[in-house]
């Protein structure tokens, strides 16, 4: 299980479309690296949970949706056992429910 932030914030001088394409290329490159470990890629399931600053359809809303499909397409091509979860979300593993929340709760409590 990998929890974001997977991408750096968009630089102010870079357009949103160029930044989105760069994020997709970066995630696809990570997928190629994972696919290079053939035993790991064949046997493991990868669950990616978006972080607070990752691009999702509704940035301020909870639960955060999974990473966008056009963004993850390259990763999915290289890693067939990739799953993209919401934040917060639940993952079932060996008849147990694992609750996943990727958020800076301490900072939110201090607000």
N, C-alpha and C. Protein backbone atom coordinates (compact mmCIF):
# COMPACT_ATOMS: atom_id res chain seq x y z
N UNK A 1 0.85 -1.15 0.00
CA UNK A 1 0.00 0.00 0.00
C UNK A 1 0.90 1.22 0.00
N UNK A 2 0.67 2.08 -0.96
CA UNK A 2 1.45 3.31 -1.10
C UNK A 2 0.51 4.50 -0.93
N UNK A 3 0.86 5.40 -0.02
CA UNK A 3 0.04 6.58 0.23
C UNK A 3 0.76 7.81 -0.29
N UNK A 4 0.00 8.70 -0.96
CA UNK A 4 0.55 9.93 -1.54
C UNK A 4 0.89 10.93 -0.46
N UNK A 5 1.41 11.96 -0.87
CA UNK A 5 1.39 12.70 -2.10
C UNK A 5 2.35 12.09 -3.12
N UNK A 6 1.83 11.79 -4.29
CA UNK A 6 2.64 11.22 -5.35
C UNK A 6 3.24 12.29 -6.24
N UNK A 7 2.68 13.48 -6.23
CA UNK A 7 3.10 14.53 -7.15
C UNK A 7 3.38 15.82 -6.39
N UNK A 8 4.36 16.55 -6.87
CA UNK A 8 4.67 17.86 -6.30
C UNK A 8 3.59 18.85 -6.73
N UNK A 9 3.37 19.89 -5.95
CA UNK A 9 2.38 20.90 -6.37
C UNK A 9 2.76 21.52 -7.71
N UNK A 10 1.75 21.98 -8.43
CA UNK A 10 2.00 22.58 -9.75
C UNK A 10 2.76 23.89 -9.59
N UNK A 11 3.87 24.03 -10.32
CA UNK A 11 4.60 25.31 -10.29
C UNK A 11 3.73 26.43 -10.83
N UNK A 12 3.85 27.63 -10.29
CA UNK A 12 2.96 28.73 -10.70
C UNK A 12 3.06 29.09 -12.18
N UNK A 13 4.22 28.90 -12.78
CA UNK A 13 4.39 29.30 -14.18
C UNK A 13 4.08 28.19 -15.16
N UNK A 14 3.76 27.01 -14.67
CA UNK A 14 3.45 25.88 -15.55
C UNK A 14 1.94 25.73 -15.68
N UNK A 15 1.47 25.55 -16.89
CA UNK A 15 0.04 25.40 -17.13
C UNK A 15 -0.48 24.08 -16.57
N UNK A 16 -1.79 24.02 -16.27
CA UNK A 16 -2.34 22.79 -15.70
C UNK A 16 -2.22 21.58 -16.62
N UNK A 17 -2.40 21.78 -17.92
CA UNK A 17 -2.33 20.64 -18.85
C UNK A 17 -0.91 20.07 -18.91
N UNK A 18 0.09 20.94 -18.96
CA UNK A 18 1.48 20.47 -19.00
C UNK A 18 1.84 19.76 -17.70
N UNK A 19 1.37 20.30 -16.58
CA UNK A 19 1.65 19.67 -15.28
C UNK A 19 0.99 18.30 -15.19
N UNK A 20 -0.25 18.19 -15.68
CA UNK A 20 -0.98 16.93 -15.65
C UNK A 20 -0.24 15.88 -16.50
N UNK A 21 0.23 16.26 -17.68
CA UNK A 21 0.98 15.33 -18.54
C UNK A 21 2.28 14.90 -17.88
N UNK A 22 2.94 15.84 -17.19
CA UNK A 22 4.18 15.50 -16.50
C UNK A 22 3.90 14.51 -15.36
N UNK A 23 2.81 14.70 -14.65
CA UNK A 23 2.43 13.77 -13.58
C UNK A 23 2.15 12.38 -14.15
N UNK A 24 1.46 12.32 -15.27
CA UNK A 24 1.16 11.03 -15.90
C UNK A 24 2.44 10.34 -16.35
N UNK A 25 3.38 11.09 -16.92
CA UNK A 25 4.66 10.50 -17.34
C UNK A 25 5.45 9.98 -16.14
N UNK A 26 5.43 10.73 -15.05
CA UNK A 26 6.15 10.32 -13.85
C UNK A 26 5.59 9.03 -13.28
N UNK A 27 4.26 8.93 -13.21
CA UNK A 27 3.63 7.72 -12.68
C UNK A 27 3.87 6.53 -13.61
N UNK A 28 3.86 6.76 -14.92
CA UNK A 28 4.15 5.68 -15.87
C UNK A 28 5.60 5.21 -15.73
N UNK A 29 6.53 6.14 -15.49
CA UNK A 29 7.92 5.76 -15.29
C UNK A 29 8.08 4.91 -14.02
N UNK A 30 7.33 5.26 -12.98
CA UNK A 30 7.34 4.45 -11.76
C UNK A 30 6.80 3.06 -12.06
N UNK A 31 5.76 2.97 -12.88
CA UNK A 31 5.20 1.68 -13.28
C UNK A 31 6.21 0.84 -14.03
N UNK A 32 7.01 1.46 -14.89
CA UNK A 32 8.06 0.73 -15.61
C UNK A 32 9.11 0.18 -14.64
N UNK A 33 9.45 0.98 -13.63
CA UNK A 33 10.43 0.52 -12.63
C UNK A 33 9.88 -0.68 -11.86
N UNK A 34 8.61 -0.63 -11.47
CA UNK A 34 8.00 -1.74 -10.75
C UNK A 34 7.96 -2.97 -11.66
N UNK A 35 7.58 -2.79 -12.91
CA UNK A 35 7.50 -3.91 -13.85
C UNK A 35 8.87 -4.54 -14.09
N UNK A 36 9.93 -3.78 -13.88
CA UNK A 36 11.28 -4.33 -14.02
C UNK A 36 11.58 -5.38 -12.98
N UNK A 37 10.92 -5.32 -11.85
CA UNK A 37 11.04 -6.35 -10.80
C UNK A 37 9.96 -7.39 -11.09
N UNK A 38 10.26 -8.33 -11.97
CA UNK A 38 9.22 -9.22 -12.52
C UNK A 38 8.51 -10.05 -11.46
N UNK A 39 9.25 -10.59 -10.49
CA UNK A 39 8.59 -11.39 -9.46
C UNK A 39 7.67 -10.54 -8.60
N UNK A 40 8.12 -9.35 -8.26
CA UNK A 40 7.29 -8.44 -7.46
C UNK A 40 6.04 -8.03 -8.22
N UNK A 41 6.20 -7.65 -9.47
CA UNK A 41 5.06 -7.20 -10.27
C UNK A 41 4.06 -8.32 -10.53
N UNK A 42 4.53 -9.54 -10.61
CA UNK A 42 3.63 -10.67 -10.89
C UNK A 42 2.88 -11.14 -9.65
N UNK A 43 3.46 -10.97 -8.48
CA UNK A 43 2.86 -11.53 -7.27
C UNK A 43 2.17 -10.52 -6.37
N UNK A 44 2.59 -9.27 -6.41
CA UNK A 44 2.09 -8.27 -5.45
C UNK A 44 0.92 -7.48 -6.02
N UNK A 45 0.07 -7.04 -5.14
CA UNK A 45 -0.98 -6.08 -5.48
C UNK A 45 -0.51 -4.72 -4.98
N UNK A 46 -0.69 -3.70 -5.78
CA UNK A 46 -0.29 -2.36 -5.41
C UNK A 46 -1.54 -1.51 -5.21
N UNK A 47 -1.70 -0.96 -4.03
CA UNK A 47 -2.82 -0.09 -3.71
C UNK A 47 -2.26 1.31 -3.52
N UNK A 48 -2.70 2.25 -4.35
CA UNK A 48 -2.24 3.62 -4.26
C UNK A 48 -3.38 4.49 -3.72
N UNK A 49 -3.10 5.18 -2.63
CA UNK A 49 -4.07 6.05 -1.96
C UNK A 49 -3.61 7.49 -2.17
N UNK A 50 -4.47 8.35 -2.71
CA UNK A 50 -4.04 9.73 -2.97
C UNK A 50 -3.80 10.50 -1.68
N UNK A 51 -2.84 11.39 -1.75
CA UNK A 51 -2.55 12.26 -0.61
C UNK A 51 -3.35 13.55 -0.70
N UNK A 52 -3.19 14.41 0.28
CA UNK A 52 -3.97 15.65 0.33
C UNK A 52 -3.74 16.57 -0.87
N UNK A 53 -2.57 16.53 -1.47
CA UNK A 53 -2.25 17.46 -2.57
C UNK A 53 -2.26 16.81 -3.94
N UNK A 54 -2.67 15.56 -4.04
CA UNK A 54 -2.71 14.90 -5.35
C UNK A 54 -3.93 15.36 -6.14
N UNK A 55 -3.82 15.37 -7.49
CA UNK A 55 -4.94 15.81 -8.31
C UNK A 55 -6.09 14.81 -8.31
N UNK A 56 -7.24 15.24 -7.87
CA UNK A 56 -8.46 14.43 -7.87
C UNK A 56 -9.59 15.30 -8.40
N UNK A 57 -10.73 14.71 -8.77
CA UNK A 57 -11.81 15.51 -9.36
C UNK A 57 -12.33 16.64 -8.48
N UNK A 58 -12.42 16.42 -7.18
CA UNK A 58 -12.93 17.44 -6.27
C UNK A 58 -11.90 17.65 -5.17
N UNK A 59 -10.95 18.56 -5.34
CA UNK A 59 -9.79 18.65 -4.45
C UNK A 59 -10.10 18.88 -2.97
N UNK A 60 -11.12 19.64 -2.63
CA UNK A 60 -11.35 19.94 -1.23
C UNK A 60 -12.30 18.99 -0.52
N UNK A 61 -12.91 18.08 -1.25
CA UNK A 61 -13.96 17.23 -0.68
C UNK A 61 -13.38 15.95 -0.08
N UNK A 62 -14.05 15.48 0.96
CA UNK A 62 -13.73 14.17 1.53
C UNK A 62 -14.92 13.28 1.37
N UNK A 63 -14.78 12.03 1.05
CA UNK A 63 -13.51 11.36 0.77
C UNK A 63 -12.93 11.79 -0.58
N UNK A 64 -11.61 11.81 -0.62
CA UNK A 64 -10.94 12.13 -1.88
C UNK A 64 -11.10 10.95 -2.83
N UNK A 65 -11.46 11.24 -4.04
CA UNK A 65 -11.60 10.19 -5.05
C UNK A 65 -10.23 9.59 -5.36
N UNK A 66 -10.26 8.44 -5.98
CA UNK A 66 -9.00 7.82 -6.42
C UNK A 66 -8.36 8.70 -7.49
N UNK A 67 -7.08 8.46 -7.74
CA UNK A 67 -6.39 9.21 -8.77
C UNK A 67 -7.10 9.03 -10.10
N UNK A 68 -7.11 10.07 -10.91
CA UNK A 68 -7.84 10.08 -12.17
C UNK A 68 -7.32 9.02 -13.14
N UNK A 69 -8.22 8.40 -13.89
CA UNK A 69 -7.87 7.31 -14.81
C UNK A 69 -6.87 7.75 -15.87
N UNK A 70 -7.02 8.93 -16.51
CA UNK A 70 -6.00 9.32 -17.49
C UNK A 70 -4.61 9.48 -16.88
N UNK A 71 -4.58 9.81 -15.62
CA UNK A 71 -3.30 9.98 -14.92
C UNK A 71 -2.65 8.64 -14.62
N UNK A 72 -3.45 7.62 -14.38
CA UNK A 72 -2.93 6.31 -13.97
C UNK A 72 -2.83 5.30 -15.10
N UNK A 73 -3.23 5.66 -16.29
CA UNK A 73 -3.27 4.72 -17.41
C UNK A 73 -1.90 4.08 -17.67
N UNK A 74 -0.84 4.89 -17.69
CA UNK A 74 0.50 4.37 -17.95
C UNK A 74 0.96 3.41 -16.86
N UNK A 75 0.62 3.70 -15.62
CA UNK A 75 0.99 2.82 -14.51
C UNK A 75 0.25 1.49 -14.63
N UNK A 76 -1.04 1.56 -14.96
CA UNK A 76 -1.86 0.35 -15.09
C UNK A 76 -1.35 -0.56 -16.23
N UNK A 77 -0.83 0.04 -17.29
CA UNK A 77 -0.30 -0.76 -18.40
C UNK A 77 0.88 -1.62 -17.95
N UNK A 78 1.69 -1.09 -17.07
CA UNK A 78 2.89 -1.81 -16.63
C UNK A 78 2.66 -2.68 -15.40
N UNK A 79 1.70 -2.29 -14.57
CA UNK A 79 1.43 -3.02 -13.32
C UNK A 79 -0.04 -3.44 -13.33
N UNK A 80 -0.35 -4.65 -13.81
CA UNK A 80 -1.75 -5.05 -13.94
C UNK A 80 -2.48 -5.22 -12.61
N UNK A 81 -1.75 -5.43 -11.53
CA UNK A 81 -2.39 -5.61 -10.22
C UNK A 81 -2.39 -4.32 -9.42
N UNK A 82 -2.59 -3.22 -10.08
CA UNK A 82 -2.65 -1.92 -9.40
C UNK A 82 -4.09 -1.59 -9.08
N UNK A 83 -4.31 -1.09 -7.88
CA UNK A 83 -5.63 -0.68 -7.43
C UNK A 83 -5.51 0.74 -6.90
N UNK A 84 -6.46 1.57 -7.24
CA UNK A 84 -6.43 2.97 -6.82
C UNK A 84 -7.61 3.22 -5.90
N UNK A 85 -7.30 3.50 -4.65
CA UNK A 85 -8.31 3.62 -3.61
C UNK A 85 -8.64 5.08 -3.32
N UNK A 86 -9.73 5.27 -2.59
CA UNK A 86 -10.11 6.61 -2.13
C UNK A 86 -9.36 6.92 -0.84
N UNK A 87 -9.47 8.15 -0.41
CA UNK A 87 -8.83 8.59 0.83
C UNK A 87 -9.85 9.38 1.64
N UNK A 88 -10.33 8.95 2.76
CA UNK A 88 -10.06 7.68 3.41
C UNK A 88 -10.76 6.53 2.69
N UNK A 89 -10.30 5.34 2.98
CA UNK A 89 -10.88 4.17 2.34
C UNK A 89 -10.65 2.93 3.17
N UNK A 90 -11.19 1.84 2.67
CA UNK A 90 -11.05 0.55 3.33
C UNK A 90 -10.44 -0.44 2.35
N UNK A 91 -9.55 -1.26 2.88
CA UNK A 91 -8.94 -2.33 2.10
C UNK A 91 -9.14 -3.62 2.87
N UNK A 92 -9.69 -4.61 2.20
CA UNK A 92 -9.90 -5.91 2.84
C UNK A 92 -8.69 -6.78 2.55
N UNK A 93 -8.11 -7.33 3.62
CA UNK A 93 -6.94 -8.18 3.50
C UNK A 93 -7.06 -9.32 4.50
N UNK A 94 -7.10 -10.54 3.98
CA UNK A 94 -7.23 -11.74 4.81
C UNK A 94 -8.38 -11.62 5.81
N UNK A 95 -9.55 -11.31 5.29
CA UNK A 95 -10.78 -11.19 6.07
C UNK A 95 -10.74 -10.08 7.13
N UNK A 96 -9.84 -9.15 6.98
CA UNK A 96 -9.75 -8.02 7.90
C UNK A 96 -9.88 -6.73 7.11
N UNK A 97 -10.53 -5.79 7.74
CA UNK A 97 -10.72 -4.49 7.11
C UNK A 97 -9.65 -3.52 7.64
N UNK A 98 -8.86 -2.98 6.73
CA UNK A 98 -7.83 -2.02 7.08
C UNK A 98 -8.34 -0.64 6.64
N UNK A 99 -8.47 0.27 7.58
CA UNK A 99 -8.91 1.63 7.28
C UNK A 99 -7.67 2.47 6.99
N UNK A 100 -7.72 3.17 5.88
CA UNK A 100 -6.57 3.98 5.45
C UNK A 100 -7.02 5.44 5.38
N UNK A 101 -6.25 6.30 6.02
CA UNK A 101 -6.50 7.74 5.97
C UNK A 101 -5.17 8.43 5.83
N UNK A 102 -4.98 9.12 4.73
CA UNK A 102 -3.73 9.85 4.50
C UNK A 102 -4.06 11.33 4.59
N UNK A 103 -3.84 11.89 5.75
CA UNK A 103 -4.15 13.30 5.99
C UNK A 103 -3.31 13.75 7.17
N UNK A 104 -2.97 15.01 7.21
CA UNK A 104 -2.25 15.57 8.34
C UNK A 104 -3.27 15.98 9.39
N UNK A 105 -3.71 15.02 10.20
CA UNK A 105 -4.76 15.27 11.17
C UNK A 105 -4.33 16.22 12.27
N UNK A 106 -3.06 16.16 12.66
CA UNK A 106 -2.58 17.04 13.71
C UNK A 106 -2.72 18.50 13.29
N UNK A 107 -2.36 18.81 12.06
CA UNK A 107 -2.49 20.18 11.57
C UNK A 107 -3.96 20.60 11.51
N UNK A 108 -4.83 19.69 11.11
CA UNK A 108 -6.26 20.01 11.04
C UNK A 108 -6.85 20.25 12.43
N UNK A 109 -6.39 19.50 13.43
CA UNK A 109 -6.87 19.69 14.79
C UNK A 109 -6.42 21.03 15.37
N UNK A 110 -5.30 21.52 14.93
CA UNK A 110 -4.79 22.80 15.43
C UNK A 110 -5.44 23.99 14.77
N UNK A 111 -6.20 23.77 13.71
CA UNK A 111 -6.85 24.89 13.02
C UNK A 111 -8.05 25.39 13.78
